[in-house]
mmCIF file of C-alpha atoms and ligand atoms in Angstrom:
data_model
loop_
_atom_site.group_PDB
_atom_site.id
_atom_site.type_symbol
_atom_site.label_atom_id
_atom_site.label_comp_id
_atom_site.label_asym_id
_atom_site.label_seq_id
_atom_site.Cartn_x
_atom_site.Cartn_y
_atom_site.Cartn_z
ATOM 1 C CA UNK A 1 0.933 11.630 6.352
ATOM 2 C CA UNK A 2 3.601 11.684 8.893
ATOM 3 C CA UNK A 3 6.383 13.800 9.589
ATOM 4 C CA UNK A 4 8.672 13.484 12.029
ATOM 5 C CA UNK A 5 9.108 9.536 11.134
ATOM 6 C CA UNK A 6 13.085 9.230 12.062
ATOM 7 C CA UNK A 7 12.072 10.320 15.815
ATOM 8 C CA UNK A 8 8.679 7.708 16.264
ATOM 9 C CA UNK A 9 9.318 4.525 17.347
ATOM 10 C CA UNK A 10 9.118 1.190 15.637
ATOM 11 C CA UNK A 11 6.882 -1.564 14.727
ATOM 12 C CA UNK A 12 7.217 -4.538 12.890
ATOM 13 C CA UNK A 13 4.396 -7.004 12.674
ATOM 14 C CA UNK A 14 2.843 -9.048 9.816
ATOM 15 C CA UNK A 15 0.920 -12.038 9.147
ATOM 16 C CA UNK A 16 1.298 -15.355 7.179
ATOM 17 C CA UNK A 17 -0.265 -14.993 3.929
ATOM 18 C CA UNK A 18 -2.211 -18.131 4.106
ATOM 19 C CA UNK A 19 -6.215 -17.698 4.336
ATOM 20 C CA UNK A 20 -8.355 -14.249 4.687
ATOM 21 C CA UNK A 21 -8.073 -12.818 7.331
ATOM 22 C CA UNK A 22 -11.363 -12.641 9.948
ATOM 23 C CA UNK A 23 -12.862 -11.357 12.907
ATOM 24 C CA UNK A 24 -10.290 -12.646 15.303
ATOM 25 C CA UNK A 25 -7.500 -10.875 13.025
ATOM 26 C CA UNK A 26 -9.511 -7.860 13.394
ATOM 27 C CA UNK A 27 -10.043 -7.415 17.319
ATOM 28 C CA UNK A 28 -6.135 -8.798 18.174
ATOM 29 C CA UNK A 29 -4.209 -7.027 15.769
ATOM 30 C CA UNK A 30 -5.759 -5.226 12.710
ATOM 31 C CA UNK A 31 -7.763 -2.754 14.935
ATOM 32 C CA UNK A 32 -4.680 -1.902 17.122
ATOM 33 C CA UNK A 33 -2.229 -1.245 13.721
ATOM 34 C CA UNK A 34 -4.900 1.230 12.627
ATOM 35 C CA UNK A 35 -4.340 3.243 15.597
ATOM 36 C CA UNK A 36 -0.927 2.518 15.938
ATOM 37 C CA UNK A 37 -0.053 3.835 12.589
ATOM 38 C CA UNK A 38 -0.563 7.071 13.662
ATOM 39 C CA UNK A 39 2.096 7.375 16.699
ATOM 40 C CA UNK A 40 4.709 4.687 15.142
ATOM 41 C CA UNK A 41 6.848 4.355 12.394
ATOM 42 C CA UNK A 42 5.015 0.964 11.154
ATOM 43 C CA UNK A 43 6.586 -2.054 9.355
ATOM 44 C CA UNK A 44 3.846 -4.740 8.258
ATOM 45 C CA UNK A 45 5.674 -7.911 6.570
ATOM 46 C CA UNK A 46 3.559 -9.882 4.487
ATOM 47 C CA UNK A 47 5.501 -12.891 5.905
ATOM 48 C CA UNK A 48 4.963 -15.604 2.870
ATOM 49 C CA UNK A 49 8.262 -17.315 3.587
ATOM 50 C CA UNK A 50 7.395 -17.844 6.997
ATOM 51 C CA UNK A 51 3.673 -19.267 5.242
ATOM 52 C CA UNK A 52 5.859 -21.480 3.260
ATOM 53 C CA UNK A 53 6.988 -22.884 6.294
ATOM 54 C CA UNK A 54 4.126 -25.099 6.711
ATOM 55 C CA UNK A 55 3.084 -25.411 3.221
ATOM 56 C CA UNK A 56 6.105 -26.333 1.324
ATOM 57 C CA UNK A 57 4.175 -28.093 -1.011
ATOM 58 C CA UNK A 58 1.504 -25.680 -1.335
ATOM 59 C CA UNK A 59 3.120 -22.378 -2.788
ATOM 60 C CA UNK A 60 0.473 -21.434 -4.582
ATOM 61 C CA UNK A 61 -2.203 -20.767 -1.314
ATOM 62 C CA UNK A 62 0.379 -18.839 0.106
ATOM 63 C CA UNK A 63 1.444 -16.651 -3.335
ATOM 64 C CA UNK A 64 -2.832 -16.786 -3.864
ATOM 65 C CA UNK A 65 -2.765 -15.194 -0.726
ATOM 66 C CA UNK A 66 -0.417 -12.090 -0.722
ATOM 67 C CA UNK A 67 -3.174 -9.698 -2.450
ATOM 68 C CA UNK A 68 -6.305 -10.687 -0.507
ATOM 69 C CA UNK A 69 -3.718 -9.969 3.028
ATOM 70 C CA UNK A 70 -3.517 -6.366 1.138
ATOM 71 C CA UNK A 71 -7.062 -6.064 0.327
ATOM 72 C CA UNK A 72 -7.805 -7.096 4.302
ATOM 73 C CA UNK A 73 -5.496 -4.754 5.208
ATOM 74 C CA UNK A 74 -6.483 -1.736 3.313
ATOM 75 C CA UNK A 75 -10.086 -2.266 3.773
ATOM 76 C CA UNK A 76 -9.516 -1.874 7.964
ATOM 77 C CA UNK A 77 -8.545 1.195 7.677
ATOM 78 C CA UNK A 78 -4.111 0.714 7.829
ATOM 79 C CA UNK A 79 -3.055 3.262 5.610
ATOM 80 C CA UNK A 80 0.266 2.659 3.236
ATOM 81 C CA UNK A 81 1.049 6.241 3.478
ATOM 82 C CA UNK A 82 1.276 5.816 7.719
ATOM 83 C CA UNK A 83 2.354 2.052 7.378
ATOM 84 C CA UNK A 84 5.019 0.663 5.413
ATOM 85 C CA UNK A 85 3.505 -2.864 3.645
ATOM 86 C CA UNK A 86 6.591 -4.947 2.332
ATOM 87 C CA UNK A 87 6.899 -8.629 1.419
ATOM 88 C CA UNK A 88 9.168 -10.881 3.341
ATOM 89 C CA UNK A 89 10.436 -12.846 -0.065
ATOM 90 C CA UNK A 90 11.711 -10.137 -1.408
ATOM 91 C CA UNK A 91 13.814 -8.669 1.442
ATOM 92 C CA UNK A 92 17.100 -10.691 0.642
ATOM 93 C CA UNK A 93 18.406 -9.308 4.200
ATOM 94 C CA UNK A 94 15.773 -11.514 6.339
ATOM 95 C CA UNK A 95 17.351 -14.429 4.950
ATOM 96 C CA UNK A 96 20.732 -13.533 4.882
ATOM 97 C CA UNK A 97 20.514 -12.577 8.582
ATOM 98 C CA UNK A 98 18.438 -15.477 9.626
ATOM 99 C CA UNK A 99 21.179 -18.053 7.980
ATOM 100 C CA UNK A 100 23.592 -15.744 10.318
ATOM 101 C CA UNK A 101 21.385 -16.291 13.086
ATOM 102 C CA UNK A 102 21.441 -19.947 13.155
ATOM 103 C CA UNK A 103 24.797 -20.245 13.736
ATOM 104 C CA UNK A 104 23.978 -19.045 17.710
ATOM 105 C CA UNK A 105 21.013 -20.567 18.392
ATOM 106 C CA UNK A 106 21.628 -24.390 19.495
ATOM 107 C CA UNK A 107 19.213 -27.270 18.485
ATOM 108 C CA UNK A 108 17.909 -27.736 21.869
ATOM 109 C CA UNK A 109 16.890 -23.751 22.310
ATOM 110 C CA UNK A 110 15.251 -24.156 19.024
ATOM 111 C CA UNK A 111 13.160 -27.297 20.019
ATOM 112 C CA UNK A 112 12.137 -25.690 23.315
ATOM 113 C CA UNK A 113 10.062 -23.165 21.569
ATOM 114 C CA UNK A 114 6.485 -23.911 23.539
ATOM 115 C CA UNK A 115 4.810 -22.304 20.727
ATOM 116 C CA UNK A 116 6.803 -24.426 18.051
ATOM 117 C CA UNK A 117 6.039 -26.963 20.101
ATOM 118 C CA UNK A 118 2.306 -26.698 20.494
ATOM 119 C CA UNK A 119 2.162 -26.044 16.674
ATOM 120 C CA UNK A 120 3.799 -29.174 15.450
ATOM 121 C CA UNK A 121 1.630 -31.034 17.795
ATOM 122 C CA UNK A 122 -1.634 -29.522 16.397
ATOM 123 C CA UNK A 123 -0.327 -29.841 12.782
ATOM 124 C CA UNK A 124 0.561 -33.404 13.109
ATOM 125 C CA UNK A 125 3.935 -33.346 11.924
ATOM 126 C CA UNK A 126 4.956 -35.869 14.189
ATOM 127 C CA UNK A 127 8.658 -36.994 12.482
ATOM 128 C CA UNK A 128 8.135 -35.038 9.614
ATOM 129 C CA UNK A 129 9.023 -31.300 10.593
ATOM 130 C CA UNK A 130 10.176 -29.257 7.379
ATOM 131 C CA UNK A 131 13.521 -28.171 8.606
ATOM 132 C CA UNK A 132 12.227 -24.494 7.921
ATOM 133 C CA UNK A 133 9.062 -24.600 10.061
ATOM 134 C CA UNK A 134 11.458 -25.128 13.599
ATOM 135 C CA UNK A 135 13.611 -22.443 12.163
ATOM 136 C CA UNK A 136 10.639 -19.788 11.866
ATOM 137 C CA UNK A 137 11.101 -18.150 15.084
ATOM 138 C CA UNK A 138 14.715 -17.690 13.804
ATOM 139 C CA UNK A 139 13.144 -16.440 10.649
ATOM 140 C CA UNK A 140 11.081 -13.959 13.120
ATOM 141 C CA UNK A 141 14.000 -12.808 14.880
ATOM 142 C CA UNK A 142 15.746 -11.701 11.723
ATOM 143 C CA UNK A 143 12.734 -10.047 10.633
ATOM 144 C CA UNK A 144 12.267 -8.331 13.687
ATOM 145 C CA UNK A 145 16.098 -6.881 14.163
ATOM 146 C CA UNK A 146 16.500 -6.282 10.437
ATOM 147 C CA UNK A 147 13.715 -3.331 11.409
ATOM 148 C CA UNK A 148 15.284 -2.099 13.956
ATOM 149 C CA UNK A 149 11.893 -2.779 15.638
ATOM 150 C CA UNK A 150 11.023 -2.054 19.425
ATOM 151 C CA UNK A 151 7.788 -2.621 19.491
ATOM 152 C CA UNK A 152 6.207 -5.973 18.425
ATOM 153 C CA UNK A 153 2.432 -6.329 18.928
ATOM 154 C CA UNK A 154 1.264 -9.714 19.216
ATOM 155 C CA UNK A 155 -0.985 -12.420 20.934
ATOM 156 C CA UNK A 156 0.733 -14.236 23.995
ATOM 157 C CA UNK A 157 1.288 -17.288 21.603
ATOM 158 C CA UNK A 158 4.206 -15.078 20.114
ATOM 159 C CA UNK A 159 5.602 -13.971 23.444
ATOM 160 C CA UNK A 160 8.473 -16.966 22.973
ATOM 161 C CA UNK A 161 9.121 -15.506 19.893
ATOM 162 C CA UNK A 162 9.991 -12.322 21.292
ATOM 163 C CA UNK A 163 12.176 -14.212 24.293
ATOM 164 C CA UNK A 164 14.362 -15.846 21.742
ATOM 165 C CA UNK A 165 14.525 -12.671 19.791
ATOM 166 C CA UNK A 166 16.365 -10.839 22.342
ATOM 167 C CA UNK A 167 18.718 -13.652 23.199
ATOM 168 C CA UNK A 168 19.755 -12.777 19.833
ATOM 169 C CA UNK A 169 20.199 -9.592 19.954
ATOM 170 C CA UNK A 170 22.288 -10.110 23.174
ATOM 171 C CA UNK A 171 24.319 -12.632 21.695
ATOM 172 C CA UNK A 172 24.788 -11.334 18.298
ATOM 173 C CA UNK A 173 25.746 -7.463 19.965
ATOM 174 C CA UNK A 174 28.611 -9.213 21.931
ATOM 175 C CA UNK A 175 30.117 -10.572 19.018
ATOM 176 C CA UNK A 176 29.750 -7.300 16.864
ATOM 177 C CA UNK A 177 33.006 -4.715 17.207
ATOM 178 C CA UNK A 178 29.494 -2.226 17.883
ATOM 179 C CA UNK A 179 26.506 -3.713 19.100
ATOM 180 C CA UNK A 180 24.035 -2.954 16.059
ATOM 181 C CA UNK A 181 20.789 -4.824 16.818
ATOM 182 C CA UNK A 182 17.798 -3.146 19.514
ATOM 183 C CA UNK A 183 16.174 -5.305 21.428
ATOM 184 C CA UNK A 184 12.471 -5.314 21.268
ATOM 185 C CA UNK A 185 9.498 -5.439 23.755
ATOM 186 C CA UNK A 186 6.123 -7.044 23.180
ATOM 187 C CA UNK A 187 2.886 -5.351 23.082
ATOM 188 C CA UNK A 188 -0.094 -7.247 24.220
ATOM 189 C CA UNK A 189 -3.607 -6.860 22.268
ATOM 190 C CA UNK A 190 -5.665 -5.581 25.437
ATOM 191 C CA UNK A 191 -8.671 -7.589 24.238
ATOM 192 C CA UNK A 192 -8.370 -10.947 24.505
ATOM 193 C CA UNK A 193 -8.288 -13.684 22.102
ATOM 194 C CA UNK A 194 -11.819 -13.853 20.324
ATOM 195 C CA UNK A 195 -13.396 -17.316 20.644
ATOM 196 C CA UNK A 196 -14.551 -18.978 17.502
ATOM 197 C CA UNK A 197 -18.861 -19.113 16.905
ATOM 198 C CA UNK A 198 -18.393 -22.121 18.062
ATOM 199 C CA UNK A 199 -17.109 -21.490 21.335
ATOM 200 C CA UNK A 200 -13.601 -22.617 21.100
ATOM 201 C CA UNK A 201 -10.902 -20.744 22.030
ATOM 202 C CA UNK A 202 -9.599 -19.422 19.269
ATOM 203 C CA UNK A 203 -11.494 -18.787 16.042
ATOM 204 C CA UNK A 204 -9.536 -20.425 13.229
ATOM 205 C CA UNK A 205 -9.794 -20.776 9.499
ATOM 206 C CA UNK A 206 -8.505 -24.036 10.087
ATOM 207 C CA UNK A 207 -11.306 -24.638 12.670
ATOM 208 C CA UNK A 208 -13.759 -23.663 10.416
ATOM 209 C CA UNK A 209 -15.221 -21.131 13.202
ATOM 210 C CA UNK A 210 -13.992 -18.070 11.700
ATOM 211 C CA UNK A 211 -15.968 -15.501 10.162
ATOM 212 C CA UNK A 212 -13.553 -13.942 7.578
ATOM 213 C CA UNK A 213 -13.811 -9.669 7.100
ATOM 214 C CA UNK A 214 -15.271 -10.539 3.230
ATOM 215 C CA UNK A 215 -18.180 -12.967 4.390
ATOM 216 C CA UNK A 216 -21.543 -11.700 3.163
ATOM 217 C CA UNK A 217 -24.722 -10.532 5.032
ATOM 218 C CA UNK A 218 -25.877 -13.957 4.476
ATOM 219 C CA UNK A 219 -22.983 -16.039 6.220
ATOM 220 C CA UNK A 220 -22.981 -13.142 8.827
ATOM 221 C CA UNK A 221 -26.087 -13.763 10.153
ATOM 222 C CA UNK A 222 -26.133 -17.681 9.880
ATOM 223 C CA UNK A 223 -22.492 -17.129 12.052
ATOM 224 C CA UNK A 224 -25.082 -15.442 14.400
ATOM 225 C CA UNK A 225 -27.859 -17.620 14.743
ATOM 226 C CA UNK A 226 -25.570 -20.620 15.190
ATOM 227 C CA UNK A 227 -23.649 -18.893 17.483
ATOM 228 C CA UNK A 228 -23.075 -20.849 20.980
ATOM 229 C CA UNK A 229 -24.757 -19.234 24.432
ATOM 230 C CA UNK A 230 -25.704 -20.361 27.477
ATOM 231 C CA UNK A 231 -26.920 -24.048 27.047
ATOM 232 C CA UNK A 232 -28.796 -24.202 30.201
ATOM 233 C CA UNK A 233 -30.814 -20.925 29.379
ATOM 234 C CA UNK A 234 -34.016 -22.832 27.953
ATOM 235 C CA UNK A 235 -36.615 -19.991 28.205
ATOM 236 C CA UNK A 236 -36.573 -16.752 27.888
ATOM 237 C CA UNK A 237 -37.890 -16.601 31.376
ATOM 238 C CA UNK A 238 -34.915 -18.219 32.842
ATOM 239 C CA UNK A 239 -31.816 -16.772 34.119
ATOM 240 C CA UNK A 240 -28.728 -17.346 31.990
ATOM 241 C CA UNK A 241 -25.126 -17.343 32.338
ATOM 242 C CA UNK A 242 -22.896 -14.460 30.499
ATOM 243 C CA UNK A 243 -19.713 -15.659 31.537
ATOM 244 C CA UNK A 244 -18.512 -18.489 28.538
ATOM 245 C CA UNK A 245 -21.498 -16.920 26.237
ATOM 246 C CA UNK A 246 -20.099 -15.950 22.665
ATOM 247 C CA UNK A 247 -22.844 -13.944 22.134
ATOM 248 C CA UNK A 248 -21.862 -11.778 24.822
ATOM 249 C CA UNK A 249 -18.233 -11.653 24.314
ATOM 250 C CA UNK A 250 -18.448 -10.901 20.993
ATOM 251 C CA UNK A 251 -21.037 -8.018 21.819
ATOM 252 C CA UNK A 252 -18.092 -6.786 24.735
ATOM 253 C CA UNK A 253 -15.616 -6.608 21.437
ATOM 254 C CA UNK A 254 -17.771 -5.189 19.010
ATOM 255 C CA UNK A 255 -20.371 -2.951 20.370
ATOM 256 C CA UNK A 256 -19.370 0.381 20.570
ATOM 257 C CA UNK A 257 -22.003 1.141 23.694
ATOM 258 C CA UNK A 258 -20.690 -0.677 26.655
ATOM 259 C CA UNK A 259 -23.079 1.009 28.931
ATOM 260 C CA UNK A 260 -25.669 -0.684 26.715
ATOM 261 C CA UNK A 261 -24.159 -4.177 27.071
ATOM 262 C CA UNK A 262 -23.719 -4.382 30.138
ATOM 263 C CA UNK A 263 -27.576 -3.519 30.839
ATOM 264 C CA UNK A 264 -27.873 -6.360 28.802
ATOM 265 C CA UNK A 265 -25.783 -8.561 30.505
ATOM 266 C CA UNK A 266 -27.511 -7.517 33.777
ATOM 267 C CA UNK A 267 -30.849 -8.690 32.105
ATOM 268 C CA UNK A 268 -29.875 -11.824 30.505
ATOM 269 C CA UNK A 269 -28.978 -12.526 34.459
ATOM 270 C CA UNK A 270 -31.973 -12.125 36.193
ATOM 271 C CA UNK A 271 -33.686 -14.064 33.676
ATOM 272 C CA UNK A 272 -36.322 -12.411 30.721
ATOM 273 C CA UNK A 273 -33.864 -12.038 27.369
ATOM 274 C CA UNK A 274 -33.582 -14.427 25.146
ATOM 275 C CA UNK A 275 -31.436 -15.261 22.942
ATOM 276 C CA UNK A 276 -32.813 -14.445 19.745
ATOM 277 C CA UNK A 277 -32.901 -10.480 20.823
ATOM 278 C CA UNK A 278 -29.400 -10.666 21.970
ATOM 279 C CA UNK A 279 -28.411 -12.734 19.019
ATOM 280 C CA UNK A 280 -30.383 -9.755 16.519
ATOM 281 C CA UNK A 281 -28.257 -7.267 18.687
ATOM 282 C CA UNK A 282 -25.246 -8.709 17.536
ATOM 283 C CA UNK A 283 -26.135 -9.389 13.903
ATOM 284 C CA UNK A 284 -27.048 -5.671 13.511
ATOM 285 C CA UNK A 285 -23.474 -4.649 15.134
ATOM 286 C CA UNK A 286 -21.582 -6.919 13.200
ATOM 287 C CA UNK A 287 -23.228 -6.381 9.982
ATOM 288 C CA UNK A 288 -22.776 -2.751 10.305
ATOM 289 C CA UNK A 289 -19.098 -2.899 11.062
ATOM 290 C CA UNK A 290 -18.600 -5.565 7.880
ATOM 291 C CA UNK A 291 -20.728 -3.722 5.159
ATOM 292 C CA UNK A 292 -18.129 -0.719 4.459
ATOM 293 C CA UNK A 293 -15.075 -3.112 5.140
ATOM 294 C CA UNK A 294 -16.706 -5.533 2.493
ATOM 295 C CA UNK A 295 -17.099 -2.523 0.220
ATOM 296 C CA UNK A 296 -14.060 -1.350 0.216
ATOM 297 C CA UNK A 297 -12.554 -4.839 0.177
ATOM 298 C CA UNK A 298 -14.498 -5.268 -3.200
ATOM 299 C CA UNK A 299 -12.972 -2.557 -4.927
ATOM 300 C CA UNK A 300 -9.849 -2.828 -3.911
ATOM 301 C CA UNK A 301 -9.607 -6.556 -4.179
ATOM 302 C CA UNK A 302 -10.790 -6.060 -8.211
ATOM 303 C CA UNK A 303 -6.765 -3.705 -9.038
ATOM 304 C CA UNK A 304 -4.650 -6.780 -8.463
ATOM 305 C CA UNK A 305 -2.365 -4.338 -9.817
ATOM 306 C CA UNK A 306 -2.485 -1.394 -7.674
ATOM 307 C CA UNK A 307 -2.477 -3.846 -4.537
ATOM 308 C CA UNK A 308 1.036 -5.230 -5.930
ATOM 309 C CA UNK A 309 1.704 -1.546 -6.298
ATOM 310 C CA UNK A 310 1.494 -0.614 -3.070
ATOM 311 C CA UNK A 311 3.757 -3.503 -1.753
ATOM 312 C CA UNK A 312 5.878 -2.708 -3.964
ATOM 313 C CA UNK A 313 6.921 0.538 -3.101
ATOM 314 C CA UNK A 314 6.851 -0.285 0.294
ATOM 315 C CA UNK A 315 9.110 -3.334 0.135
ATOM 316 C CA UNK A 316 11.805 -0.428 -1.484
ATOM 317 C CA UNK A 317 11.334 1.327 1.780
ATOM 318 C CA UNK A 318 11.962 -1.989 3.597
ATOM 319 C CA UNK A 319 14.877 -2.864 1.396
ATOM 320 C CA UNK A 320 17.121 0.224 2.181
ATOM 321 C CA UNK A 321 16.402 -0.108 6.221
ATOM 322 C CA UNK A 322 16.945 -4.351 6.252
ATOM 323 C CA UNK A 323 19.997 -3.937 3.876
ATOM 324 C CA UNK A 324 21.541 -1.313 6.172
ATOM 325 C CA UNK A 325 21.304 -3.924 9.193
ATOM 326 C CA UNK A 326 22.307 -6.837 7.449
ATOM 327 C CA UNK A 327 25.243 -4.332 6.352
ATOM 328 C CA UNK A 328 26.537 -3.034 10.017
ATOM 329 C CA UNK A 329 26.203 -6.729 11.263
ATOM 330 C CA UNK A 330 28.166 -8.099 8.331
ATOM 331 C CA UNK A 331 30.523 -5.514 9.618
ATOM 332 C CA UNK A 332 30.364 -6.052 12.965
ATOM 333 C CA UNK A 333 31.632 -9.429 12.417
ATOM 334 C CA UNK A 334 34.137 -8.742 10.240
ATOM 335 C CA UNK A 335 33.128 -10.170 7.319
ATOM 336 C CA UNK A 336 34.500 -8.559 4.210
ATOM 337 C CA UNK A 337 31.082 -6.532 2.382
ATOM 338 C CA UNK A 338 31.850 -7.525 -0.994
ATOM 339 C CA UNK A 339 28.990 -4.905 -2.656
HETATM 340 N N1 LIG C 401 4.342 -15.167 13.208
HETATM 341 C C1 LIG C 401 3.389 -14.221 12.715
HETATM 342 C C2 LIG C 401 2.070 -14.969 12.461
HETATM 343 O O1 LIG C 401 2.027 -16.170 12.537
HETATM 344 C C3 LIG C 401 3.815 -13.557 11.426
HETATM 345 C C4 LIG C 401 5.129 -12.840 11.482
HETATM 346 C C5 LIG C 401 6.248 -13.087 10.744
HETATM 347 C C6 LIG C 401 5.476 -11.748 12.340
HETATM 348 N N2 LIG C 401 7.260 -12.228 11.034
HETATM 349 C C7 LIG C 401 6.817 -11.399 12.017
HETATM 350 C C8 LIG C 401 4.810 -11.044 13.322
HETATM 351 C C9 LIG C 401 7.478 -10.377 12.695
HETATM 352 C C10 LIG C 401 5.456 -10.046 14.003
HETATM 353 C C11 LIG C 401 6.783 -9.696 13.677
HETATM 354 O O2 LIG C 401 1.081 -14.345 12.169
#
C-alpha cells in the first residue's frame, strides 16, 4: 500500500461497463494501470452513465456489466488498495458539474467532436442521437476535473476528449473568483492499438474479433488457428510478409522474449516457417498469460458481493474528492452552497 498519496500525481481513467473486457483492453490500458498504480494516485470510474449513453434502452447490459468490469479488473493484477475503483452513477458531483459544464460549451464545439463524430457514424444513429451520447465528452470532462486528474491515459481516439477538457478548465477558471480546476495531459498507450484476429484494426466486441480475458483454452486456440497471416505465404518454403501479419503482431505484444521474435520474424522472411509453428508459438504465449487471469477471474467473479464491496468503498473515497470540486466551483461562481 501507498504512502505518500497527497504528493503522487493523478489519474483518472475508466471504461464503459458494457461487454468483458479482452485482449485489446489488456495491451492499451489494463497492463499500463497495473504499473501505473504504483507511482500514481489512481482513479478508475466504472463509467455506466457514460454506457447508458448509447444504450438508453438497454440498462440492464450496462448494470449486468459493472461486476464482470471488476472481476476484469482485479484479475489483471490493478489492486484496490493502490487504485481507487468508484462508480460514475453514484458520484452525484459528475453530474452536477457536467450540467454546469454545458452551459460553456456551444452546440457547434460539441458537434465537432471527430471522435463523436466517427462514433455516431459507425453506430448508425443517423437523426436519432440520444441527447446524452453528444454530451459524453462533456460528461468526460466533468469526470476528469472533478478528480483533480493530470494524467489521463488513453488511446488517440480520446485525444479530443482531452482537447475539449481543457477548454473547460480554461473557461470555467476565468469565471471562478479562484481558478479551481487542473488541466490535464494525455498519456499515450506506447503499444499500439491491437488488431482484431481478424485483421481489422481494432479488435471489438462489437466486431466479433475480440478475444475477451475469460475465453477458455478452447476459444483461445480456435482465435489462433483462425487467426489472419500473410495470404500470399502458401508453403512453408516460401518467403512471407511480417508486416500486416496478426500472428506476428500479436507475438510483438505478448511475448515476453523479443530477441526470440524477432529471430522469428527474420525466418518467416527468408522463407522456411510456417504458419502453423508460429501460430503454436502464439497459442502457448497466450494461453499461458490467460490461464491465471481466468483463474482468478473465476473466483472472484463467483462474490458478487465482495466485488460490490470493493466499489463501494472506493466510490466513498471518490465521493469526498468530487464533492470538494463540485464545492470550490459552486463557490467560485458564486452560487450560494445550500448544504
Ligand atoms: N470514454 C472512456 C471509454 O469509452 C470511458 C471514460 C469515461 C473515461 N470517463 C472517463 C476514460 C474519464 C478516461 C477518463 O472507455
Amino acid at each position: 500500500m501507498k504512502t505518500q498519496t497527497s504528493v503522487l500525481p493523478t489519474i483518472l481513467t475508466g471504461d464503459r461497463p458494457t461487454g468483458a473486457l479482452h485482449l485489446g483492453h489488456y495491451v492499451g490500458s489494463l497492463r499500463q494501470r497495473v504499473s501505473l498504480q504504483a507511482t500514481h494516485q489512481q482513479y478508475i470510474l466504472v463509467a455506466d452513465l457514460q454506457g447508458l449513453t448509447d444504450n438508453g434502452s438497454n440498462p440492464k447490459k450496462v448494470a449486468d456489466n459493472i461486476v464482470e468490469v471488476l472481476a476484469d479488473y482485479l484479475s489483471v493484477g490493478i489492486d484496490p488498495l493502490n487504485s481507487t475503483l468508484c462508480l460514475q452513477s453514484a458520484l452525484p458531483a459528475l453530474a452536477e458539474l457536467t450540467m454546469l459544464y454545458m452551459n460553456i460549451v456551444t452546440l457547434s464545439r460539441v458537434q465537432r467532436n471527430p471522435t463523436v463524430k466517427h462514433e455516431i457514424a459507425q453506430k448508425g444513429f443517423a437523426g436519432s442521437i440520444p441527447t446524452g451520447f453528444m454530451v459524453y465528452p462533456i460528461s468526460q470532462a466533468a469526470d476528469i476535473t472533478a478528480f483533480r486528474a493530470s494524467v489521463v491515459p488513453v488511446g488517440d481516439d480520446q485525444l479530443p476528449m482531452i482537447e475539449q477538457t481543457n477548454e473547460i478548465v480554461h473557461k470555467m477558471n476565468s469565471l471562478l473568483a479562484e481558478p479551481a480546476l487542473v488541466p490535464c495531459k494525455a498519456l499515450l498507450s506506447n503499444v499500439g492499438r491491437l488488431p482484431g484476429v481478424d485483421g481489422n484494426a481494432k479488435m471489438s466486441k462489437s466486431l466479433g474479433n475480440a478475444v475477451s480475458l475469460s475465453a477458455s483454452p478452447d476459444t483461445i486456440s480456435q482465435a489462433v488457428a483462425a487467426m489472419y497471416t500473410d495470404p500470399g505465404h502458401i508453403r512453408i518454403s516460401d518467403p512471407g510478409k511480417v508486416e500486416g501479419n496478426v500472428v506476428f503482431t500479436y507475438l510483438d505484444a505478448f511475448h515476453p522474449d523479443t530477441a526470440y521474435v524477432q529471430a522469428l520474424k527474420t525466418h518467416y522472411e527468408q522463407g522456411g516457417l510456417g504458419d502453423r509453428q508460429c501460430k503454436n508459438i502464439l497459442n502457448d504465449c497466450l494461453q499461458a498469460l490467460l490461464a491465471p487471469i481466468r483463474e482468478r477471474r473465476a473466483e472472484l467473479i463467483a462474490d458478487k458481493g465482495q466485488l460490490l464491496g470493493i466499489l463501494q468503498a472506493g466510490t466513498e473515497k471518490a465521493r469526498e474528492v468530487t464533492q470538494q470540486t463540485l464545492l470550490e466551483v459552486k463557490r467560485g461562481l458564486g452560487l450560494p452552497v445550500m448544504y
